[in-house]
């Protein structure tokens, strides 16, 4: 009885399973062939390629982030170049700041009206804007070095005119000449330092120009206080700037031209010769 009963149940199960249709098989996409990995390459080639790539990345990183081993030294020549050229920034700050103290003495000696005082102060700023606008074209034509020398000539001539001024007109002319020197120096000195210094020190040396502007304004306040009680002390306040301007002009005669300007001029000459031929 047990045997018959179990066999009947087994036959029923087989009939049920055979009567239900089997699901259709899913269509599968063939798996792609495995790509050749670096593990299949020969060990010698793999090691040589990885070492060359690593060496190239190391060279680029050393150029971008120089360490103490490959960082160029800050030479005395570079310090002199930065020191002489940034005298233009010092004169920028001095000549724009010294007029605040000199104007008190000028008002007493020339009986200046408020409008005349405004002209003495404002005309130098207007001339500086003009000089800054022309500074780029002049430096690209003559060079960075001759333009800085030209600004030192303006500084010297303007200070000498102010020192020997006897009329209001001479004061205005002297301030105009000074303003032109301020504008030229503000446009040419920072590019000259940037183009003449290595990348490791370029940012620090360029910011020295802004620092010397502040030192010039500070020195101007000290000079104003020192000559405030001297008879016609405004002449010394305005004329003492001839000393650093002459030092800058003579020092620039001993310094080289910007390397970037020389390269640009050589490329221009090559192109000129090619097209002329």
PDB file of C-alpha atoms in Angstrom:
ATOM      1  CA  UNK A   1       0.000   0.000   0.000  1.00  0.00           C
ATOM      2  CA  UNK A   2       2.790   2.397   0.846  1.00  0.00           C
ATOM      3  CA  UNK A   3       4.562   1.633  -2.398  1.00  0.00           C
ATOM      4  CA  UNK A   4       1.468   2.147  -4.560  1.00  0.00           C
ATOM      5  CA  UNK A   5       0.497   5.364  -2.826  1.00  0.00           C
ATOM      6  CA  UNK A   6       3.946   6.920  -3.175  1.00  0.00           C
ATOM      7  CA  UNK A   7       4.195   5.876  -6.807  1.00  0.00           C
ATOM      8  CA  UNK A   8       0.852   7.475  -7.588  1.00  0.00           C
ATOM      9  CA  UNK A   9       1.920  10.736  -5.952  1.00  0.00           C
ATOM     10  CA  UNK A  10       5.149  10.660  -7.890  1.00  0.00           C
ATOM     11  CA  UNK A  11       3.261  10.153 -11.146  1.00  0.00           C
ATOM     12  CA  UNK A  12       0.960  13.072 -10.346  1.00  0.00           C
ATOM     13  CA  UNK A  13       3.923  15.275  -9.634  1.00  0.00           C
ATOM     14  CA  UNK A  14       5.526  14.319 -12.920  1.00  0.00           C
ATOM     15  CA  UNK A  15       2.328  15.080 -14.817  1.00  0.00           C
ATOM     16  CA  UNK A  16       2.063  18.508 -13.180  1.00  0.00           C
ATOM     17  CA  UNK A  17       5.643  19.453 -13.825  1.00  0.00           C
ATOM     18  CA  UNK A  18       5.529  18.236 -17.406  1.00  0.00           C
ATOM     19  CA  UNK A  19       2.264  20.086 -18.102  1.00  0.00           C
ATOM     20  CA  UNK A  20       3.661  23.531 -17.065  1.00  0.00           C
ATOM     21  CA  UNK A  21       5.680  25.091 -19.862  1.00  0.00           C
ATOM     22  CA  UNK A  22       9.218  25.998 -19.039  1.00  0.00           C
ATOM     23  CA  UNK A  23      10.130  29.720 -19.293  1.00  0.00           C
ATOM     24  CA  UNK A  24      11.957  30.861 -22.368  1.00  0.00           C
ATOM     25  CA  UNK A  25      15.631  31.354 -21.826  1.00  0.00           C
ATOM     26  CA  UNK A  26      16.848  34.959 -21.569  1.00  0.00           C
ATOM     27  CA  UNK A  27      18.942  36.285 -24.403  1.00  0.00           C
ATOM     28  CA  UNK A  28      22.296  37.213 -23.021  1.00  0.00           C
ATOM     29  CA  UNK A  29      24.944  39.257 -24.725  1.00  0.00           C
ATOM     30  CA  UNK A  30      28.265  37.619 -25.138  1.00  0.00           C
ATOM     31  CA  UNK A  31      30.822  38.887 -22.710  1.00  0.00           C
ATOM     32  CA  UNK A  32      33.553  41.016 -24.326  1.00  0.00           C
ATOM     33  CA  UNK A  33      36.950  39.617 -24.690  1.00  0.00           C
ATOM     34  CA  UNK A  34      39.205  40.638 -21.836  1.00  0.00           C
ATOM     35  CA  UNK A  35      41.438  43.568 -22.610  1.00  0.00           C
ATOM     36  CA  UNK A  36      45.142  43.142 -22.454  1.00  0.00           C
ATOM     37  CA  UNK A  37      46.311  44.498 -19.115  1.00  0.00           C
ATOM     38  CA  UNK A  38      49.707  45.664 -18.106  1.00  0.00           C
ATOM     39  CA  UNK A  39      50.174  42.407 -16.251  1.00  0.00           C
ATOM     40  CA  UNK A  40      50.516  40.622 -19.639  1.00  0.00           C
ATOM     41  CA  UNK A  41      53.326  42.913 -20.661  1.00  0.00           C
ATOM     42  CA  UNK A  42      56.854  41.965 -20.160  1.00  0.00           C
ATOM     43  CA  UNK A  43      58.236  43.026 -16.781  1.00  0.00           C
ATOM     44  CA  UNK A  44      61.169  44.845 -18.327  1.00  0.00           C
ATOM     45  CA  UNK A  45      59.010  47.103 -20.521  1.00  0.00           C
ATOM     46  CA  UNK A  46      56.548  47.739 -17.722  1.00  0.00           C
ATOM     47  CA  UNK A  47      59.258  48.807 -15.310  1.00  0.00           C
ATOM     48  CA  UNK A  48      60.999  51.038 -17.866  1.00  0.00           C
ATOM     49  CA  UNK A  49      57.780  52.799 -18.889  1.00  0.00           C
ATOM     50  CA  UNK A  50      56.669  53.400 -15.321  1.00  0.00           C
ATOM     51  CA  UNK A  51      60.088  54.711 -14.322  1.00  0.00           C
ATOM     52  CA  UNK A  52      60.199  57.144 -17.281  1.00  0.00           C
ATOM     53  CA  UNK A  53      56.699  58.449 -16.521  1.00  0.00           C
ATOM     54  CA  UNK A  54      57.587  58.859 -12.871  1.00  0.00           C
ATOM     55  CA  UNK A  55      60.772  60.703 -13.782  1.00  0.00           C
ATOM     56  CA  UNK A  56      58.882  63.113 -16.057  1.00  0.00           C
ATOM     57  CA  UNK A  57      56.366  63.881 -13.329  1.00  0.00           C
ATOM     58  CA  UNK A  58      59.214  64.420 -10.885  1.00  0.00           C
ATOM     59  CA  UNK A  59      60.900  66.903 -13.230  1.00  0.00           C
ATOM     60  CA  UNK A  60      57.686  68.875 -13.721  1.00  0.00           C
ATOM     61  CA  UNK A  61      57.017  68.936  -9.988  1.00  0.00           C
ATOM     62  CA  UNK A  62      60.524  70.176  -9.296  1.00  0.00           C
ATOM     63  CA  UNK A  63      60.020  73.054 -11.729  1.00  0.00           C
ATOM     64  CA  UNK A  64      56.680  74.048 -10.236  1.00  0.00           C
ATOM     65  CA  UNK A  65      57.695  73.544  -6.601  1.00  0.00           C
ATOM     66  CA  UNK A  66      61.460  73.995  -6.339  1.00  0.00           C
ATOM     67  CA  UNK A  67      63.010  72.563  -3.230  1.00  0.00           C
ATOM     68  CA  UNK A  68      66.063  73.758  -1.410  1.00  0.00           C
ATOM     69  CA  UNK A  69      68.288  71.464  -3.498  1.00  0.00           C
ATOM     70  CA  UNK A  70      67.381  72.800  -6.968  1.00  0.00           C
ATOM     71  CA  UNK A  71      66.182  76.306  -6.020  1.00  0.00           C
ATOM     72  CA  UNK A  72      68.354  79.032  -7.589  1.00  0.00           C
ATOM     73  CA  UNK A  73      70.313  81.242  -5.241  1.00  0.00           C
ATOM     74  CA  UNK A  74      69.389  84.846  -4.588  1.00  0.00           C
ATOM     75  CA  UNK A  75      72.513  86.506  -5.950  1.00  0.00           C
ATOM     76  CA  UNK A  76      73.868  89.951  -5.152  1.00  0.00           C
ATOM     77  CA  UNK A  77      73.288  91.005  -8.742  1.00  0.00           C
ATOM     78  CA  UNK A  78      69.580  90.166  -8.464  1.00  0.00           C
ATOM     79  CA  UNK A  79      69.318  92.123  -5.211  1.00  0.00           C
ATOM     80  CA  UNK A  80      70.986  95.157  -6.835  1.00  0.00           C
ATOM     81  CA  UNK A  81      68.696  94.897  -9.856  1.00  0.00           C
ATOM     82  CA  UNK A  82      65.619  94.870  -7.654  1.00  0.00           C
ATOM     83  CA  UNK A  83      66.959  97.561  -5.327  1.00  0.00           C
ATOM     84  CA  UNK A  84      67.883 100.037  -8.063  1.00  0.00           C
ATOM     85  CA  UNK A  85      64.704  99.595 -10.085  1.00  0.00           C
ATOM     86  CA  UNK A  86      62.396  99.824  -7.066  1.00  0.00           C
ATOM     87  CA  UNK A  87      63.714 103.321  -6.344  1.00  0.00           C
ATOM     88  CA  UNK A  88      61.028 104.264  -8.848  1.00  0.00           C
ATOM     89  CA  UNK A  89      58.430 102.943  -6.411  1.00  0.00           C
ATOM     90  CA  UNK A  90      60.058 104.892  -3.581  1.00  0.00           C
ATOM     91  CA  UNK A  91      59.889 108.102  -5.628  1.00  0.00           C
ATOM     92  CA  UNK A  92      56.293 107.278  -6.520  1.00  0.00           C
ATOM     93  CA  UNK A  93      55.341 107.240  -2.858  1.00  0.00           C
ATOM     94  CA  UNK A  94      57.562 110.163  -1.875  1.00  0.00           C
ATOM     95  CA  UNK A  95      56.430 112.626  -4.549  1.00  0.00           C
ATOM     96  CA  UNK A  96      52.752 111.857  -3.997  1.00  0.00           C
ATOM     97  CA  UNK A  97      53.055 112.165  -0.211  1.00  0.00           C
ATOM     98  CA  UNK A  98      55.474 115.038   0.303  1.00  0.00           C
ATOM     99  CA  UNK A  99      53.114 117.625  -1.174  1.00  0.00           C
ATOM    100  CA  UNK A 100      50.825 117.368   1.856  1.00  0.00           C
ATOM    101  CA  UNK A 101      53.459 118.970   4.087  1.00  0.00           C
ATOM    102  CA  UNK A 102      54.984 121.248   1.468  1.00  0.00           C
ATOM    103  CA  UNK A 103      51.608 122.743   0.604  1.00  0.00           C
ATOM    104  CA  UNK A 104      51.393 124.439   4.022  1.00  0.00           C
ATOM    105  CA  UNK A 105      54.630 126.343   3.402  1.00  0.00           C
ATOM    106  CA  UNK A 106      53.751 127.017  -0.261  1.00  0.00           C
ATOM    107  CA  UNK A 107      50.473 128.608   0.734  1.00  0.00           C
ATOM    108  CA  UNK A 108      52.303 131.069   2.966  1.00  0.00           C
ATOM    109  CA  UNK A 109      55.071 131.991   0.493  1.00  0.00           C
ATOM    110  CA  UNK A 110      52.954 132.176  -2.703  1.00  0.00           C
ATOM    111  CA  UNK A 111      49.637 133.285  -1.191  1.00  0.00           C
ATOM    112  CA  UNK A 112      47.883 130.418  -2.905  1.00  0.00           C
ATOM    113  CA  UNK A 113      44.129 130.293  -3.269  1.00  0.00           C
ATOM    114  CA  UNK A 114      42.213 127.033  -2.639  1.00  0.00           C
ATOM    115  CA  UNK A 115      41.877 126.506  -6.402  1.00  0.00           C
ATOM    116  CA  UNK A 116      45.632 126.879  -6.886  1.00  0.00           C
ATOM    117  CA  UNK A 117      46.273 124.378  -4.121  1.00  0.00           C
ATOM    118  CA  UNK A 118      43.986 121.931  -5.879  1.00  0.00           C
ATOM    119  CA  UNK A 119      45.875 122.444  -9.124  1.00  0.00           C
ATOM    120  CA  UNK A 120      49.233 121.739  -7.483  1.00  0.00           C
ATOM    121  CA  UNK A 121      47.962 118.477  -6.010  1.00  0.00           C
ATOM    122  CA  UNK A 122      45.698 117.299  -8.823  1.00  0.00           C
ATOM    123  CA  UNK A 123      47.878 118.092 -11.832  1.00  0.00           C
ATOM    124  CA  UNK A 124      50.488 115.563 -10.742  1.00  0.00           C
ATOM    125  CA  UNK A 125      47.837 112.806 -10.524  1.00  0.00           C
ATOM    126  CA  UNK A 126      46.539 113.686 -13.996  1.00  0.00           C
ATOM    127  CA  UNK A 127      50.073 113.626 -15.422  1.00  0.00           C
ATOM    128  CA  UNK A 128      50.710 110.268 -13.714  1.00  0.00           C
ATOM    129  CA  UNK A 129      47.618 108.838 -15.412  1.00  0.00           C
ATOM    130  CA  UNK A 130      48.927 110.096 -18.752  1.00  0.00           C
ATOM    131  CA  UNK A 131      52.371 108.646 -18.121  1.00  0.00           C
ATOM    132  CA  UNK A 132      50.903 105.288 -17.121  1.00  0.00           C
ATOM    133  CA  UNK A 133      48.832 105.216 -20.300  1.00  0.00           C
ATOM    134  CA  UNK A 134      51.890 105.875 -22.452  1.00  0.00           C
ATOM    135  CA  UNK A 135      54.248 103.692 -20.411  1.00  0.00           C
ATOM    136  CA  UNK A 136      53.260 100.410 -22.029  1.00  0.00           C
ATOM    137  CA  UNK A 137      53.766 101.630 -25.590  1.00  0.00           C
ATOM    138  CA  UNK A 138      57.036 103.357 -24.738  1.00  0.00           C
ATOM    139  CA  UNK A 139      58.456 100.295 -22.956  1.00  0.00           C
ATOM    140  CA  UNK A 140      57.477  98.005 -25.827  1.00  0.00           C
ATOM    141  CA  UNK A 141      59.195 100.330 -28.302  1.00  0.00           C
ATOM    142  CA  UNK A 142      62.303 101.497 -26.453  1.00  0.00           C
ATOM    143  CA  UNK A 143      62.644  98.714 -23.885  1.00  0.00           C
ATOM    144  CA  UNK A 144      62.156  98.395 -20.143  1.00  0.00           C
ATOM    145  CA  UNK A 145      65.562  99.737 -19.211  1.00  0.00           C
ATOM    146  CA  UNK A 146      65.457 102.958 -21.312  1.00  0.00           C
ATOM    147  CA  UNK A 147      61.927 103.676 -20.068  1.00  0.00           C
ATOM    148  CA  UNK A 148      63.024 103.436 -16.430  1.00  0.00           C
ATOM    149  CA  UNK A 149      65.953 105.752 -17.215  1.00  0.00           C
ATOM    150  CA  UNK A 150      63.482 108.149 -18.846  1.00  0.00           C
ATOM    151  CA  UNK A 151      61.344 108.100 -15.706  1.00  0.00           C
ATOM    152  CA  UNK A 152      64.424 108.915 -13.595  1.00  0.00           C
ATOM    153  CA  UNK A 153      65.083 111.906 -15.863  1.00  0.00           C
ATOM    154  CA  UNK A 154      61.523 113.089 -15.277  1.00  0.00           C
ATOM    155  CA  UNK A 155      61.940 112.639 -11.530  1.00  0.00           C
ATOM    156  CA  UNK A 156      65.199 114.588 -11.486  1.00  0.00           C
ATOM    157  CA  UNK A 157      63.993 117.381 -13.744  1.00  0.00           C
ATOM    158  CA  UNK A 158      60.686 117.769 -11.910  1.00  0.00           C
ATOM    159  CA  UNK A 159      62.330 117.893  -8.492  1.00  0.00           C
ATOM    160  CA  UNK A 160      64.866 120.450  -9.728  1.00  0.00           C
ATOM    161  CA  UNK A 161      62.078 122.647 -11.130  1.00  0.00           C
ATOM    162  CA  UNK A 162      60.175 122.519  -7.870  1.00  0.00           C
ATOM    163  CA  UNK A 163      63.303 123.290  -5.855  1.00  0.00           C
ATOM    164  CA  UNK A 164      64.021 126.416  -7.917  1.00  0.00           C
ATOM    165  CA  UNK A 165      60.405 127.487  -8.468  1.00  0.00           C
ATOM    166  CA  UNK A 166      59.681 131.191  -8.068  1.00  0.00           C
ATOM    167  CA  UNK A 167      56.213 131.360  -9.597  1.00  0.00           C
ATOM    168  CA  UNK A 168      53.016 129.366  -9.517  1.00  0.00           C
ATOM    169  CA  UNK A 169      53.547 128.377 -13.169  1.00  0.00           C
ATOM    170  CA  UNK A 170      56.913 126.782 -12.400  1.00  0.00           C
ATOM    171  CA  UNK A 171      55.279 124.810  -9.615  1.00  0.00           C
ATOM    172  CA  UNK A 172      52.675 123.467 -12.034  1.00  0.00           C
ATOM    173  CA  UNK A 173      55.292 122.552 -14.657  1.00  0.00           C
ATOM    174  CA  UNK A 174      57.414 120.778 -12.066  1.00  0.00           C
ATOM    175  CA  UNK A 175      54.442 118.791 -10.786  1.00  0.00           C
ATOM    176  CA  UNK A 176      53.505 117.773 -14.341  1.00  0.00           C
ATOM    177  CA  UNK A 177      57.022 116.503 -15.041  1.00  0.00           C
ATOM    178  CA  UNK A 178      57.015 114.610 -11.740  1.00  0.00           C
ATOM    179  CA  UNK A 179      53.645 113.065 -12.549  1.00  0.00           C
ATOM    180  CA  UNK A 180      54.946 111.748 -15.869  1.00  0.00           C
ATOM    181  CA  UNK A 181      57.833 110.085 -14.046  1.00  0.00           C
ATOM    182  CA  UNK A 182      55.453 108.534 -11.524  1.00  0.00           C
ATOM    183  CA  UNK A 183      53.262 107.114 -14.288  1.00  0.00           C
ATOM    184  CA  UNK A 184      56.161 105.641 -16.251  1.00  0.00           C
ATOM    185  CA  UNK A 185      57.743 104.063 -13.169  1.00  0.00           C
ATOM    186  CA  UNK A 186      54.477 102.506 -12.021  1.00  0.00           C
ATOM    187  CA  UNK A 187      53.989 100.825 -15.408  1.00  0.00           C
ATOM    188  CA  UNK A 188      57.527  99.686 -16.238  1.00  0.00           C
ATOM    189  CA  UNK A 189      59.321  98.801 -12.994  1.00  0.00           C
ATOM    190  CA  UNK A 190      57.129  95.766 -12.005  1.00  0.00           C
ATOM    191  CA  UNK A 191      57.373  94.120 -15.477  1.00  0.00           C
ATOM    192  CA  UNK A 192      61.123  94.738 -15.553  1.00  0.00           C
ATOM    193  CA  UNK A 193      61.600  92.988 -12.206  1.00  0.00           C
ATOM    194  CA  UNK A 194      59.291  90.119 -13.186  1.00  0.00           C
ATOM    195  CA  UNK A 195      61.033  89.537 -16.513  1.00  0.00           C
ATOM    196  CA  UNK A 196      64.536  89.697 -15.005  1.00  0.00           C
ATOM    197  CA  UNK A 197      64.089  87.490 -11.930  1.00  0.00           C
ATOM    198  CA  UNK A 198      63.820  83.668 -11.653  1.00  0.00           C
ATOM    199  CA  UNK A 199      60.444  82.109 -11.028  1.00  0.00           C
ATOM    200  CA  UNK A 200      61.355  81.077  -7.482  1.00  0.00           C
ATOM    201  CA  UNK A 201      61.748  84.718  -6.377  1.00  0.00           C
ATOM    202  CA  UNK A 202      59.574  86.537  -8.905  1.00  0.00           C
ATOM    203  CA  UNK A 203      56.566  87.111  -6.659  1.00  0.00           C
ATOM    204  CA  UNK A 204      58.607  88.352  -3.712  1.00  0.00           C
ATOM    205  CA  UNK A 205      60.684  90.737  -5.795  1.00  0.00           C
ATOM    206  CA  UNK A 206      57.716  92.218  -7.646  1.00  0.00           C
ATOM    207  CA  UNK A 207      55.903  92.945  -4.377  1.00  0.00           C
ATOM    208  CA  UNK A 208      58.979  94.926  -3.301  1.00  0.00           C
ATOM    209  CA  UNK A 209      57.766  97.697  -5.624  1.00  0.00           C
ATOM    210  CA  UNK A 210      54.568  98.121  -3.597  1.00  0.00           C
ATOM    211  CA  UNK A 211      56.539  98.036  -0.364  1.00  0.00           C
ATOM    212  CA  UNK A 212      58.862 100.817  -1.542  1.00  0.00           C
ATOM    213  CA  UNK A 213      55.839 102.975  -2.410  1.00  0.00           C
ATOM    214  CA  UNK A 214      54.760 102.768   1.236  1.00  0.00           C
ATOM    215  CA  UNK A 215      58.295 103.493   2.419  1.00  0.00           C
ATOM    216  CA  UNK A 216      58.401 106.542   0.162  1.00  0.00           C
ATOM    217  CA  UNK A 217      55.214 107.922   1.679  1.00  0.00           C
ATOM    218  CA  UNK A 218      56.545 107.277   5.167  1.00  0.00           C
ATOM    219  CA  UNK A 219      59.837 108.992   4.348  1.00  0.00           C
ATOM    220  CA  UNK A 220      57.920 111.952   2.931  1.00  0.00           C
ATOM    221  CA  UNK A 221      56.149 112.472   6.251  1.00  0.00           C
ATOM    222  CA  UNK A 222      59.488 112.415   8.079  1.00  0.00           C
ATOM    223  CA  UNK A 223      61.030 114.937   5.683  1.00  0.00           C
ATOM    224  CA  UNK A 224      57.981 117.204   5.986  1.00  0.00           C
ATOM    225  CA  UNK A 225      58.352 117.200   9.752  1.00  0.00           C
ATOM    226  CA  UNK A 226      62.096 117.807   9.592  1.00  0.00           C
ATOM    227  CA  UNK A 227      61.832 120.905   7.357  1.00  0.00           C
ATOM    228  CA  UNK A 228      58.560 122.264   8.707  1.00  0.00           C
ATOM    229  CA  UNK A 229      60.333 124.955  10.754  1.00  0.00           C
ATOM    230  CA  UNK A 230      63.022 125.811   8.170  1.00  0.00           C
ATOM    231  CA  UNK A 231      62.724 128.975   6.078  1.00  0.00           C
ATOM    232  CA  UNK A 232      61.487 127.958   2.630  1.00  0.00           C
ATOM    233  CA  UNK A 233      61.658 124.408   3.786  1.00  0.00           C
ATOM    234  CA  UNK A 234      59.308 123.364   0.986  1.00  0.00           C
ATOM    235  CA  UNK A 235      62.226 123.671  -1.438  1.00  0.00           C
ATOM    236  CA  UNK A 236      64.089 120.946   0.427  1.00  0.00           C
ATOM    237  CA  UNK A 237      60.953 118.861   0.790  1.00  0.00           C
ATOM    238  CA  UNK A 238      60.352 118.864  -2.965  1.00  0.00           C
ATOM    239  CA  UNK A 239      63.948 119.044  -4.187  1.00  0.00           C
ATOM    240  CA  UNK A 240      65.585 116.323  -2.091  1.00  0.00           C
ATOM    241  CA  UNK A 241      64.034 113.695  -4.370  1.00  0.00           C
ATOM    242  CA  UNK A 242      66.724 114.480  -6.951  1.00  0.00           C
ATOM    243  CA  UNK A 243      69.216 112.366  -4.982  1.00  0.00           C
ATOM    244  CA  UNK A 244      67.439 108.970  -5.263  1.00  0.00           C
ATOM    245  CA  UNK A 245      66.333 109.735  -8.834  1.00  0.00           C
ATOM    246  CA  UNK A 246      69.961 110.316  -9.934  1.00  0.00           C
ATOM    247  CA  UNK A 247      70.992 107.092  -8.169  1.00  0.00           C
ATOM    248  CA  UNK A 248      68.279 105.180 -10.037  1.00  0.00           C
ATOM    249  CA  UNK A 249      69.276 106.619 -13.398  1.00  0.00           C
ATOM    250  CA  UNK A 250      72.992 105.900 -12.965  1.00  0.00           C
ATOM    251  CA  UNK A 251      72.291 102.449 -11.552  1.00  0.00           C
ATOM    252  CA  UNK A 252      70.068 101.483 -14.469  1.00  0.00           C
ATOM    253  CA  UNK A 253      72.923 102.275 -16.861  1.00  0.00           C
ATOM    254  CA  UNK A 254      74.843  99.367 -15.308  1.00  0.00           C
ATOM    255  CA  UNK A 255      71.944  96.892 -15.406  1.00  0.00           C
ATOM    256  CA  UNK A 256      70.955  94.747 -18.408  1.00  0.00           C
ATOM    257  CA  UNK A 257      67.802  94.932 -20.459  1.00  0.00           C
ATOM    258  CA  UNK A 258      64.915  92.597 -19.727  1.00  0.00           C
ATOM    259  CA  UNK A 259      65.504  89.166 -21.255  1.00  0.00           C
ATOM    260  CA  UNK A 260      61.866  88.886 -22.363  1.00  0.00           C
ATOM    261  CA  UNK A 261      62.078  92.187 -24.236  1.00  0.00           C
ATOM    262  CA  UNK A 262      65.268  91.072 -25.988  1.00  0.00           C
ATOM    263  CA  UNK A 263      63.616  87.810 -27.041  1.00  0.00           C
ATOM    264  CA  UNK A 264      60.569  89.646 -28.353  1.00  0.00           C
ATOM    265  CA  UNK A 265      62.765  92.005 -30.340  1.00  0.00           C
ATOM    266  CA  UNK A 266      64.788  89.140 -31.811  1.00  0.00           C
ATOM    267  CA  UNK A 267      61.584  87.377 -32.898  1.00  0.00           C
ATOM    268  CA  UNK A 268      60.350  90.629 -34.428  1.00  0.00           C
ATOM    269  CA  UNK A 269      63.611  91.056 -36.369  1.00  0.00           C
ATOM    270  CA  UNK A 270      63.452  87.473 -37.619  1.00  0.00           C
ATOM    271  CA  UNK A 271      59.893  87.954 -38.838  1.00  0.00           C
ATOM    272  CA  UNK A 272      60.860  91.261 -40.439  1.00  0.00           C
ATOM    273  CA  UNK A 273      63.747  89.652 -42.306  1.00  0.00           C
ATOM    274  CA  UNK A 274      61.574  86.748 -43.437  1.00  0.00           C
ATOM    275  CA  UNK A 275      58.827  88.962 -44.840  1.00  0.00           C
ATOM    276  CA  UNK A 276      61.228  91.483 -46.349  1.00  0.00           C
ATOM    277  CA  UNK A 277      63.044  88.728 -48.246  1.00  0.00           C
TER     278      UNK A 277
END
